[in-house]
Tab-separated table of C-alpha atoms and ligand atoms in Angstrom:
chain	number	residue	atom	x	y	z
A	1	MET	CA	-0.007	-0.078	-0.034
A	2	ALA	CA	1.284	3.404	-1.166
A	3	ARG	CA	2.200	5.672	2.027
A	4	ARG	CA	0.556	9.130	2.004
A	5	LYS	CA	3.259	11.616	1.391
A	6	LYS	CA	3.799	14.142	4.081
A	7	ALA	CA	3.612	17.867	2.927
A	8	PRO	CA	7.224	19.136	2.470
A	9	LEU	CA	8.368	21.327	4.990
A	10	PRO	CA	8.974	24.966	3.989
A	11	LEU	CA	12.182	26.746	3.056
A	12	LEU	CA	12.305	29.735	5.457
A	13	GLU	CA	13.822	32.775	3.846
A	14	ASN	CA	15.391	35.780	5.035
A	15	LEU	CA	15.768	34.733	8.677
A	16	GLU	CA	17.566	36.701	11.135
A	17	ILE	CA	19.188	34.663	13.866
A	18	ILE	CA	18.650	36.466	17.240
A	19	ASP	CA	20.018	34.098	20.050
A	20	ALA	CA	22.443	31.332	20.557
A	21	GLY	CA	19.968	29.133	22.221
A	22	SER	CA	20.125	26.787	25.272
A	23	ASP	CA	20.846	23.406	23.593
A	24	GLY	CA	23.390	24.656	21.123
A	25	LYS	CA	21.205	25.563	18.447
A	26	ALA	CA	20.724	29.174	17.318
A	27	ILE	CA	17.277	30.848	17.464
A	28	ALA	CA	15.123	32.647	14.806
A	29	LYS	CA	11.486	33.586	14.617
A	30	THR	CA	9.037	33.531	11.935
A	31	GLU	CA	5.655	35.120	12.594
A	32	GLN	CA	4.208	31.891	13.816
A	33	ARG	CA	7.176	29.940	15.051
A	34	VAL	CA	10.318	29.548	16.864
A	35	VAL	CA	13.102	28.162	14.726
A	36	PHE	CA	16.048	26.299	15.830
A	37	ILE	CA	18.978	26.259	13.742
A	38	PRO	CA	22.101	24.220	14.390
A	39	PHE	CA	25.569	26.050	13.674
A	40	GLY	CA	23.951	29.369	13.351
A	41	ALA	CA	25.460	32.552	14.863
A	42	PRO	CA	23.271	35.621	16.266
A	43	GLY	CA	23.433	38.028	13.623
A	44	ASP	CA	23.534	35.897	10.773
A	45	LEU	CA	20.901	36.442	7.950
A	46	VAL	CA	20.047	33.132	6.317
A	47	ASP	CA	17.709	30.992	4.292
A	48	ALA	CA	17.130	27.763	6.031
A	49	GLN	CA	15.161	24.580	5.117
A	50	ALA	CA	12.941	23.064	7.722
A	51	TYR	CA	13.518	19.390	8.469
A	52	LYS	CA	11.541	18.966	11.529
A	53	LYS	CA	8.120	20.477	12.688
A	54	LYS	CA	6.734	20.396	16.131
A	55	ARG	CA	3.649	22.335	17.596
A	56	ASN	CA	5.194	25.836	17.537
A	57	LEU	CA	8.571	25.302	16.199
A	58	PHE	CA	10.666	24.370	13.255
A	59	GLU	CA	14.171	22.965	13.306
A	60	ALA	CA	15.988	24.134	9.969
A	61	ARG	CA	19.299	23.794	8.439
A	62	ILE	CA	21.119	26.840	6.942
A	63	THR	CA	21.061	26.683	2.922
A	64	LYS	CA	22.254	30.031	2.197
A	65	PHE	CA	23.716	32.981	3.907
A	66	HIS	CA	22.544	36.429	2.854
A	67	LYS	CA	24.869	38.118	5.723
A	68	LYS	CA	27.342	36.166	8.033
A	69	SER	CA	27.249	37.474	11.599
A	70	ASP	CA	30.035	39.704	12.906
A	71	LEU	CA	30.391	37.188	15.748
A	72	ARG	CA	31.647	34.491	13.508
A	73	VAL	CA	35.143	33.249	13.605
A	74	GLU	CA	36.825	30.411	11.609
A	75	PRO	CA	36.421	27.225	13.617
A	76	GLU	CA	39.514	25.418	14.541
A	77	CYS	CA	38.301	21.825	13.839
A	78	SER	CA	37.621	20.135	10.422
A	79	HIS	CA	34.677	18.203	11.815
A	80	PHE	CA	32.849	21.287	12.742
A	81	GLY	CA	29.423	21.513	11.302
A	82	LEU	CA	28.627	17.782	11.635
A	83	CYS	CA	30.104	16.693	15.035
A	84	GLY	CA	27.811	17.220	17.942
A	85	GLY	CA	30.841	17.831	20.241
A	86	CYS	CA	31.748	21.444	19.832
A	87	LYS	CA	28.858	23.314	18.136
A	88	TRP	CA	29.923	26.775	19.295
A	89	GLN	CA	33.569	26.762	17.695
A	90	HIS	CA	32.364	29.196	15.072
A	91	MET	CA	32.057	32.002	17.919
A	92	ALA	CA	34.928	33.605	19.568
A	93	TYR	CA	35.317	32.230	23.033
A	94	GLU	CA	34.342	35.801	24.630
A	95	THR	CA	30.989	35.572	22.691
A	96	GLN	CA	30.387	31.984	23.835
A	97	LEU	CA	30.833	33.121	27.494
A	98	LYS	CA	28.573	36.078	26.938
A	99	PHE	CA	25.726	33.374	25.560
A	100	LYS	CA	26.379	31.112	28.460
A	101	GLN	CA	25.987	33.911	30.958
A	102	LYS	CA	22.638	34.519	29.176
A	103	GLN	CA	21.754	31.132	29.144
A	104	VAL	CA	21.873	30.801	33.046
A	105	LYS	CA	19.988	34.276	33.313
A	106	ASP	CA	17.199	33.090	31.208
A	107	ALA	CA	16.991	29.776	33.080
A	108	PHE	CA	16.445	31.604	36.233
A	109	GLU	CA	14.205	34.338	34.826
A	110	ARG	CA	11.905	32.002	32.887
A	111	ILE	CA	12.091	28.759	34.643
A	112	ALA	CA	12.977	29.508	38.287
A	113	LYS	CA	11.247	32.889	38.344
A	114	VAL	CA	12.735	33.745	41.527
A	115	GLU	CA	14.268	36.895	43.003
A	116	TYR	CA	18.076	36.566	43.321
A	117	GLU	CA	20.430	38.884	45.168
A	118	GLU	CA	23.830	38.613	43.119
A	119	PHE	CA	24.316	37.221	39.523
A	120	LEU	CA	28.089	37.131	39.170
A	121	PRO	CA	29.979	37.322	35.737
A	122	ILE	CA	30.839	33.987	34.185
A	123	ILE	CA	34.378	32.478	35.118
A	124	GLY	CA	36.012	31.430	31.709
A	125	SER	CA	38.256	28.450	31.207
A	126	SER	CA	42.076	29.136	31.071
A	127	GLU	CA	42.219	26.252	28.370
A	128	GLN	CA	39.937	26.563	25.452
A	129	TYR	CA	41.069	23.468	23.634
A	130	TYR	CA	42.413	19.845	24.797
A	131	TYR	CA	40.828	20.649	28.276
A	132	ARG	CA	39.082	17.335	28.614
A	133	ASN	CA	40.389	14.467	30.711
A	134	LYS	CA	37.772	11.876	29.408
A	135	LEU	CA	36.378	11.120	25.907
A	136	GLU	CA	34.033	8.260	24.932
A	137	PHE	CA	34.056	7.104	21.306
A	138	THR	CA	31.909	4.646	19.399
A	139	PHE	CA	32.783	2.135	16.629
A	140	SER	CA	30.561	1.771	13.826
A	141	ASP	CA	30.208	-0.224	10.754
A	142	ARG	CA	28.057	2.428	9.023
A	143	ARG	CA	30.166	5.601	9.566
A	144	TRP	CA	28.488	8.777	8.296
A	145	LEU	CA	29.621	9.702	4.884
A	146	THR	CA	29.081	13.022	3.665
A	147	ASP	CA	28.883	12.215	0.070
A	148	TYR	CA	27.084	8.905	0.074
A	149	ASP	CA	24.016	7.824	1.828
A	150	PRO	CA	24.788	4.501	3.642
A	151	SER	CA	21.150	3.478	3.733
A	152	LYS	CA	21.356	3.006	0.035
A	153	GLU	CA	22.698	-0.398	-1.076
A	154	GLU	CA	25.392	0.581	-3.418
A	155	GLY	CA	27.456	3.560	-4.617
A	156	GLY	CA	29.677	3.915	-1.376
A	157	PRO	CA	33.274	3.325	-0.603
A	158	ALA	CA	33.806	-0.194	0.385
A	159	ASP	CA	34.935	0.463	3.864
A	160	THR	CA	32.340	2.130	5.933
A	161	ASN	CA	33.965	1.573	9.301
A	162	GLY	CA	34.263	4.285	11.604
A	163	LEU	CA	35.336	5.499	15.114
A	164	GLY	CA	34.131	8.681	16.657
A	165	PHE	CA	31.271	10.609	17.804
A	166	HIS	CA	27.531	10.313	17.493
A	167	LEU	CA	26.031	12.722	15.168
A	168	PRO	CA	23.574	15.041	17.184
A	169	GLY	CA	20.075	13.301	17.391
A	170	MET	CA	21.179	10.216	15.479
A	171	PHE	CA	21.657	7.116	17.736
A	172	ASP	CA	23.075	5.028	14.832
A	173	LYS	CA	25.228	7.448	13.014
A	174	ILE	CA	28.883	7.801	13.847
A	175	LEU	CA	31.176	10.618	12.562
A	176	ASP	CA	34.543	9.183	12.166
A	177	ILE	CA	36.960	11.488	13.755
A	178	GLU	CA	40.469	12.393	12.474
A	179	HIS	CA	41.537	14.777	15.065
A	180	CYS	CA	39.530	15.858	18.140
A	181	TYR	CA	40.530	19.161	19.897
A	182	LEU	CA	38.940	18.169	23.080
A	183	GLN	CA	41.680	15.859	24.789
A	184	LYS	CA	45.198	16.200	24.487
A	185	ASP	CA	47.473	13.508	23.111
A	186	PRO	CA	48.119	10.574	22.935
A	187	SER	CA	44.156	10.611	22.819
A	188	ASN	CA	44.080	11.040	19.101
A	189	VAL	CA	47.305	8.735	18.255
A	190	ILE	CA	45.515	5.878	20.465
A	191	ARG	CA	42.306	6.141	18.731
A	192	LEU	CA	43.629	6.174	15.130
A	193	GLU	CA	45.985	3.299	16.076
A	194	ILE	CA	42.998	1.313	17.288
A	195	LYS	CA	41.143	1.810	14.050
A	196	LYS	CA	44.274	1.143	11.844
A	197	TYR	CA	44.987	-2.259	13.788
A	198	ALA	CA	41.175	-3.124	13.706
A	199	LEU	CA	41.067	-2.708	9.939
A	200	GLU	CA	44.234	-4.474	9.204
A	201	ASN	CA	43.171	-7.411	11.353
A	202	ASP	CA	39.729	-7.403	10.362
A	203	LEU	CA	37.958	-6.944	13.446
A	204	THR	CA	34.395	-6.010	13.128
A	205	PHE	CA	32.909	-2.808	14.014
A	206	TYR	CA	29.574	-2.516	15.895
A	207	ASN	CA	26.343	-2.412	14.144
A	208	VAL	CA	23.681	-0.902	16.637
A	209	LYS	CA	20.772	-2.021	14.564
A	210	ARG	CA	21.743	-5.622	14.322
A	211	TRP	CA	23.489	-5.694	17.548
A	212	GLU	CA	26.767	-7.148	15.928
A	213	GLY	CA	30.305	-6.534	15.559
A	214	LEU	CA	33.146	-6.955	18.072
A	215	LEU	CA	34.429	-3.545	18.634
A	216	ARG	CA	32.011	-1.243	20.408
A	217	ASN	CA	33.247	1.612	22.349
A	218	LEU	CA	36.389	3.259	23.346
A	219	ILE	CA	37.040	5.271	26.423
A	220	ILE	CA	40.233	7.398	27.095
A	221	ARG	CA	40.944	9.144	30.449
A	222	THR	CA	43.960	11.394	31.072
A	223	SER	CA	44.702	12.887	34.323
A	224	GLU	CA	46.671	15.941	35.887
A	225	SER	CA	49.287	13.594	37.331
A	226	GLY	CA	49.877	12.015	34.022
A	227	ASP	CA	48.235	8.686	34.418
A	228	LEU	CA	46.401	7.324	31.252
A	229	MET	CA	43.470	5.034	31.289
A	230	VAL	CA	42.129	3.052	28.082
A	231	ILE	CA	38.888	0.932	28.264
A	232	VAL	CA	37.977	-0.876	25.042
A	233	VAL	CA	34.360	-2.263	25.155
A	234	PHE	CA	33.607	-5.297	23.131
A	235	ARG	CA	30.247	-6.695	22.188
A	236	TYR	CA	31.187	-10.331	22.974
A	237	ASP	CA	34.171	-12.379	24.276
A	238	ASP	CA	36.503	-13.186	21.641
A	239	MET	CA	40.046	-14.557	20.721
A	240	ASP	CA	40.777	-11.224	18.918
A	241	ILE	CA	40.535	-9.041	22.193
A	242	LYS	CA	43.882	-10.332	23.536
A	243	GLY	CA	45.651	-9.246	20.278
A	244	LEU	CA	44.301	-5.729	20.272
A	245	MET	CA	44.972	-5.152	23.827
A	246	GLN	CA	48.512	-6.622	23.694
A	247	HIS	CA	49.187	-4.336	20.731
A	248	LEU	CA	48.009	-1.219	22.680
A	249	ALA	CA	50.222	-2.329	25.560
A	250	ASP	CA	53.394	-2.717	23.296
A	251	LYS	CA	52.781	0.424	21.245
A	252	PHE	CA	51.673	2.644	24.245
A	253	PRO	CA	53.888	1.894	27.379
A	254	GLU	CA	52.398	5.284	28.801
A	255	ILE	CA	48.933	3.638	29.382
A	256	THR	CA	49.022	3.316	33.176
A	257	SER	CA	45.857	1.628	33.136
A	258	LEU	CA	44.627	-0.738	30.112
A	259	MET	CA	41.107	-2.237	30.522
A	260	TYR	CA	38.437	-3.821	28.828
A	261	VAL	CA	34.761	-4.710	29.210
A	262	ILE	CA	32.453	-7.317	27.360
A	263	ASN	CA	29.021	-5.559	26.819
A	264	GLU	CA	26.456	-8.037	25.640
A	265	LYS	CA	23.490	-5.581	26.578
A	266	LYS	CA	21.688	-3.419	24.139
A	267	ASN	CA	22.519	-0.163	25.853
A	268	ASP	CA	26.044	1.340	25.894
A	269	SER	CA	26.282	1.916	29.673
A	270	ILE	CA	29.104	0.081	31.344
A	271	SER	CA	28.449	1.191	34.967
A	272	ASP	CA	26.603	-2.287	35.677
A	273	LEU	CA	29.546	-4.406	34.178
A	274	GLU	CA	32.725	-5.952	35.207
A	275	VAL	CA	35.810	-3.730	33.886
A	276	ARG	CA	38.703	-6.344	33.465
A	277	LEU	CA	42.220	-5.167	33.893
A	278	PHE	CA	44.549	-6.126	31.124
A	279	LYS	CA	47.793	-4.185	32.334
A	280	GLY	CA	48.670	-1.641	34.833
A	281	ASN	CA	46.442	-0.343	37.592
A	282	PRO	CA	42.620	-0.541	37.907
A	283	PHE	CA	42.496	3.366	38.568
A	284	ILE	CA	44.133	6.496	37.491
A	285	MET	CA	45.318	9.082	40.093
A	286	GLU	CA	44.034	12.663	40.066
A	287	LYS	CA	45.366	15.631	41.963
A	288	MET	CA	43.819	19.025	42.748
A	289	PRO	CA	45.086	21.810	44.983
A	290	SER	CA	43.585	22.350	48.305
A	291	PRO	CA	41.139	25.525	48.726
A	292	LYS	CA	44.070	27.651	49.852
A	293	GLY	CA	46.531	25.922	47.475
A	294	GLU	CA	48.813	24.816	50.259
A	295	LYS	CA	48.888	21.383	49.468
A	296	ASP	CA	47.524	18.941	46.687
A	297	PHE	CA	44.965	16.071	47.127
A	298	ASP	CA	45.477	12.874	45.626
A	299	PHE	CA	42.403	11.299	44.216
A	300	LYS	CA	41.941	7.721	43.055
A	301	VAL	CA	39.581	7.460	40.234
A	302	GLY	CA	38.376	3.991	39.134
A	303	PRO	CA	36.912	3.171	35.617
A	304	LEU	CA	33.504	3.723	36.773
A	305	SER	CA	33.982	6.720	39.003
A	306	PHE	CA	33.083	10.336	37.913
A	307	TYR	CA	35.647	12.885	38.054
A	308	GLN	CA	35.025	16.404	36.563
A	309	THR	CA	35.894	16.431	32.887
A	310	ASN	CA	37.796	19.891	32.852
A	311	PRO	CA	40.013	19.303	35.945
A	312	LYS	CA	41.731	22.764	35.854
A	313	GLN	CA	38.410	24.430	35.858
A	314	ALA	CA	36.892	21.887	38.387
A	315	TYR	CA	39.196	23.744	40.775
A	316	GLN	CA	37.803	27.058	40.164
A	317	LEU	CA	34.313	25.515	40.617
A	318	TYR	CA	35.052	23.814	43.829
A	319	LYS	CA	36.861	27.098	45.029
A	320	LYS	CA	33.405	29.003	44.337
A	321	ALA	CA	31.284	26.399	46.230
A	322	PHE	CA	33.639	26.583	48.998
A	323	GLU	CA	33.706	30.328	49.184
A	324	PHE	CA	29.822	30.483	48.929
A	325	ALA	CA	29.534	27.984	51.922
A	326	GLU	CA	31.406	30.320	54.207
A	327	PHE	CA	32.275	27.514	56.542
A	328	LYS	CA	33.024	28.317	60.130
A	329	GLY	CA	34.521	25.177	61.097
A	330	ASP	CA	31.826	23.459	63.296
A	331	GLU	CA	29.381	22.594	60.540
A	332	LEU	CA	27.996	19.061	59.639
A	333	VAL	CA	27.837	19.178	55.783
A	334	TYR	CA	26.077	16.637	53.417
A	335	ASP	CA	27.925	16.242	50.052
A	336	LEU	CA	25.180	14.734	47.844
A	337	TYR	CA	26.184	13.046	44.703
A	338	THR	CA	29.621	12.883	45.897
A	339	GLY	CA	31.062	10.902	43.059
A	340	ALA	CA	34.797	9.778	44.175
A	341	GLY	CA	34.389	12.023	47.115
A	342	THR	CA	36.307	14.966	45.838
A	343	ILE	CA	33.985	17.915	47.086
A	344	ALA	CA	33.940	16.212	50.268
A	345	ALA	CA	37.645	15.979	50.713
A	346	PHE	CA	37.935	19.655	49.522
A	347	VAL	CA	35.716	20.843	52.414
A	348	ALA	CA	36.507	18.339	55.104
A	349	ASP	CA	39.506	20.462	56.694
A	350	SER	CA	37.163	23.361	57.199
A	351	VAL	CA	34.187	21.803	58.843
A	352	LYS	CA	33.447	19.261	61.608
A	353	LYS	CA	32.175	16.380	59.605
A	354	VAL	CA	31.057	15.605	56.014
A	355	ILE	CA	28.600	12.921	54.920
A	356	GLY	CA	28.591	11.861	51.294
A	357	ILE	CA	26.077	10.050	49.100
A	358	GLU	CA	26.552	8.561	45.829
A	359	TYR	CA	24.869	5.990	43.404
A	360	ILE	CA	27.609	3.969	42.051
A	361	GLU	CA	29.090	1.662	44.704
A	362	SER	CA	32.795	1.467	43.348
A	363	ALA	CA	32.901	5.195	43.303
A	364	VAL	CA	32.046	5.214	47.278
A	365	GLU	CA	34.929	2.737	47.740
A	366	ASP	CA	37.141	5.100	45.634
A	367	ALA	CA	35.847	8.083	48.084
A	368	THR	CA	36.528	6.113	51.053
A	369	GLU	CA	40.148	5.431	49.942
A	370	ASN	CA	40.592	8.795	48.791
A	371	MET	CA	39.991	9.990	52.492
A	372	HIS	CA	42.600	7.415	53.743
A	373	LEU	CA	45.102	8.604	50.932
A	374	ASN	CA	44.760	12.218	52.105
A	375	ASN	CA	44.523	11.604	55.836
A	376	ILE	CA	40.978	12.850	56.215
A	377	GLU	CA	39.230	11.411	59.105
A	378	ASN	CA	35.946	13.304	59.366
A	379	THR	CA	33.951	11.931	56.579
A	380	LYS	CA	31.491	9.111	55.920
A	381	PHE	CA	30.127	7.654	52.760
A	382	TYR	CA	26.691	5.923	51.772
A	383	SER	CA	26.037	4.342	48.454
A	384	GLY	CA	22.666	4.136	46.796
A	385	ASP	CA	19.940	6.059	44.873
A	386	MET	CA	19.385	9.463	46.577
A	387	ALA	CA	15.813	9.303	46.568
A	388	ARG	CA	15.779	6.206	48.700
A	389	VAL	CA	19.141	6.703	51.008
A	390	LEU	CA	18.215	10.312	51.913
A	391	ASN	CA	15.235	9.644	54.138
A	392	ASP	CA	13.951	10.440	57.558
A	393	GLU	CA	16.001	7.741	59.198
A	394	PHE	CA	19.125	8.755	57.566
A	395	ILE	CA	19.018	12.325	58.722
A	396	GLU	CA	17.970	11.080	62.332
A	397	GLU	CA	20.973	8.877	62.241
A	398	ASN	CA	23.623	11.302	60.704
A	399	GLY	CA	22.185	14.438	62.142
A	400	LYS	CA	20.637	17.414	60.585
A	401	PRO	CA	23.171	19.115	58.289
A	402	ASP	CA	24.056	22.827	58.503
A	403	ILE	CA	25.186	23.043	54.910
A	404	ILE	CA	24.028	20.807	52.008
A	405	ILE	CA	26.289	20.724	48.891
A	406	VAL	CA	24.512	19.015	45.941
A	407	ASP	CA	25.880	18.313	42.500
A	408	PRO	CA	23.485	16.056	40.693
A	409	PRO	CA	23.707	14.615	37.031
A	410	ARG	CA	21.965	16.581	34.063
A	411	ALA	CA	18.526	15.503	35.147
A	412	GLY	CA	18.636	17.469	38.258
A	413	MET	CA	17.232	16.213	41.660
A	414	HIS	CA	14.195	13.965	42.126
A	415	ASP	CA	11.170	15.651	43.855
A	416	LYS	CA	11.684	13.156	46.867
A	417	VAL	CA	15.319	14.566	47.333
A	418	ILE	CA	14.184	18.111	47.337
A	419	LYS	CA	11.535	17.472	49.911
A	420	GLN	CA	13.972	15.601	51.921
A	421	ILE	CA	16.403	18.645	51.644
A	422	ILE	CA	13.730	21.068	52.739
A	423	ASN	CA	13.069	18.411	55.576
A	424	ALA	CA	16.500	18.525	56.710
A	425	ALA	CA	16.552	22.389	56.806
A	426	PRO	CA	20.126	23.177	56.403
A	427	GLU	CA	20.978	26.926	56.866
A	428	LYS	CA	22.646	26.824	53.421
A	429	ILE	CA	22.452	25.010	50.120
A	430	VAL	CA	25.269	25.035	47.680
A	431	TYR	CA	23.844	23.681	44.389
A	432	VAL	CA	26.367	23.056	41.740
A	433	SER	CA	24.787	21.920	38.442
A	434	CYS	CA	25.935	21.214	34.900
A	435	ASN	CA	22.584	22.022	33.569
A	436	PRO	CA	20.996	25.415	34.427
A	437	SER	CA	17.476	24.448	33.274
A	438	THR	CA	17.025	21.512	35.658
A	439	GLN	CA	18.845	23.659	38.364
A	440	ALA	CA	16.368	26.407	37.915
A	441	ARG	CA	13.339	24.010	38.152
A	442	ASP	CA	14.687	22.585	41.376
A	443	VAL	CA	15.455	26.111	42.807
A	444	ALA	CA	11.847	27.152	42.244
A	445	LEU	CA	10.688	24.057	44.278
A	446	LEU	CA	13.090	25.165	47.022
A	447	ALA	CA	12.074	28.802	46.952
A	448	GLU	CA	9.305	28.799	49.188
A	449	HIS	CA	11.804	27.873	51.961
A	450	TYR	CA	15.093	29.353	50.464
A	451	ASP	CA	16.314	32.623	49.199
A	452	VAL	CA	18.778	32.717	46.066
A	453	LYS	CA	21.665	34.624	47.388
A	454	LYS	CA	24.342	34.243	44.652
A	455	ILE	CA	24.397	32.743	41.133
A	456	GLN	CA	27.760	31.957	39.714
A	457	PRO	CA	28.145	30.411	36.084
A	458	VAL	CA	31.436	28.610	35.516
A	459	ASP	CA	32.429	27.604	31.893
A	460	MET	CA	33.948	23.924	32.183
A	461	PHE	CA	33.158	23.326	28.371
A	462	PRO	CA	34.535	25.777	25.997
A	463	GLN	CA	33.394	25.593	22.439
A	464	THR	CA	30.207	23.755	23.419
A	465	HIS	CA	26.870	25.274	24.638
A	466	HIS	CA	27.258	23.538	28.151
A	467	VAL	CA	27.727	25.601	31.120
A	468	GLU	CA	28.003	24.820	34.886
A	469	ASN	CA	26.413	26.824	37.588
A	470	VAL	CA	26.882	27.384	41.235
A	471	VAL	CA	23.934	28.786	43.317
A	472	LEU	CA	23.879	29.637	47.046
A	473	LEU	CA	20.717	29.350	48.791
A	474	ARG	CA	19.886	30.537	52.333
A	475	LYS	CA	17.241	29.505	54.599
A	476	LYS	CA	14.491	32.168	54.989
A	477	ALA	CA	14.026	33.587	58.500
A	478	ASN	CA	10.628	32.016	58.650
A	479	GLY	CA	11.432	28.969	56.197
B	501	LIG	N1	30.330	15.942	43.188
B	501	LIG	C1	31.245	14.983	42.288
B	501	LIG	C2	30.291	14.054	41.353
B	501	LIG	C3	29.337	14.829	40.542
B	501	LIG	S1	28.659	13.935	39.209
B	501	LIG	C4	32.367	15.620	41.643
B	501	LIG	O1	32.384	16.961	41.764
B	501	LIG	O2	33.151	14.965	41.074
B	501	LIG	C5	27.238	13.517	39.655
B	501	LIG	C6	27.196	12.138	40.545
B	501	LIG	O3	26.133	11.711	40.781
B	501	LIG	C7	27.861	10.859	39.815
B	501	LIG	O4	28.772	10.260	40.324
B	501	LIG	C8	26.767	9.936	39.570
B	501	LIG	O5	27.142	8.516	39.687
B	501	LIG	C9	25.924	10.243	40.824
B	501	LIG	N2	24.408	10.060	40.800
B	501	LIG	C10	23.682	10.045	39.461
B	501	LIG	N3	22.272	9.894	40.038
B	501	LIG	C11	22.401	9.549	41.322
B	501	LIG	C12	21.411	9.111	42.266
B	501	LIG	N4	19.898	9.060	41.884
B	501	LIG	N5	21.693	8.832	43.495
B	501	LIG	C13	22.874	9.064	43.974
B	501	LIG	N6	23.980	9.386	43.171
B	501	LIG	C14	23.675	9.683	41.832
């Protein structure tokens, strides 16, 4: 039966781009609709072909420039325009910062709709490229080919294997990456070597639709102390694994932790899987200066533990959170979503006690060990889902906190967690977030009991639209 053809979406002419938008897409407006335009810059005058329509908005791709914005600069990376990684490279860093500041401000004005006392200027990152300590790549037997449609049966190059990043919004399309400007070498060299070895030795690349192919993901983690972790994720156990891992061990003696995972599941998450050690240590060591810089903390970070991905800027972030808290020395502090216990360690010397809660059990083990490593004795950690762990009995047992520091993932906090925080009634809440929209939503829920004192955006992710934000909340006199 013939399918009814959908009406073609319009070509939108003479659109003026007016904002950089909050999820990396630039924004224009027609009379009826808001238009989201990837890789646009405010000030561009363009024609754009709509490719998606939702109730009151279009998503559209630029087809012609009538005028290019003065804010545009030449992107550094050859993958710009396709890769989902660094969508703001076409704007100078100062411009990026301005729009990140605006993004946070918009979130607090439109979503949180709360009064605030001080909105501080964003803190920029000292490094604007090669700042990340962790990248995750995906293998695909159907890499994205710009001049060839892989969904068609014929006409493309014979080799369609690729190793790189997902194209934005396309779970099954991988952009093969030549050089990535986000992580310093040997990240690029290792990735290219693995691809070369795989092609030369006929190792199969993953096909997400058919759930086939040996090579699935690659994770590379570097650290401030010079450690280097490489994790290769395979779809199934196979004789070829040893050959590849041994090749990496021989070729890159600088890898201090060489690991692999067999992931037979449909989803890519490895947090519930065994990470096997092939060579070296089952962790990397990170280091970070203490709040006043008089010593360094050493942090052990296992393959499944979170560590801030821009480590230099993480120090600026932590210092802000520390400064906002204005510790007197006798406080009981809860560090919620503590990861490997880094914030807990950072503040422990300045308070009476820190209680940390974290989902990933092995991260909690790292946190506990990190306290020993740094001779910190006034902390305690619990593992589990925040919404379950942080209950009335927990607060009764551990005591009512004077200050709560939270640093949840992008989704923000569960309603139950917010209720429990209100219940625990700390004098101050320091809310660290990598997603100002969910943070603003959560702050709105806290606003009946807490005043927003300070808002401090911090840029951890240059060249991207992502922004980190620290908010200080203080209990209302009658709250
Ligand atoms: N504060 C830490 C980690 C922040 S990242 C740091 O600065 O390094 C957020 C952390 O929250 C991750 O470690 C993640 O494993 C944890 N997490 C995510 N969802 C959670 C949940 N529902 N309950 C508890 N922890 C959770």
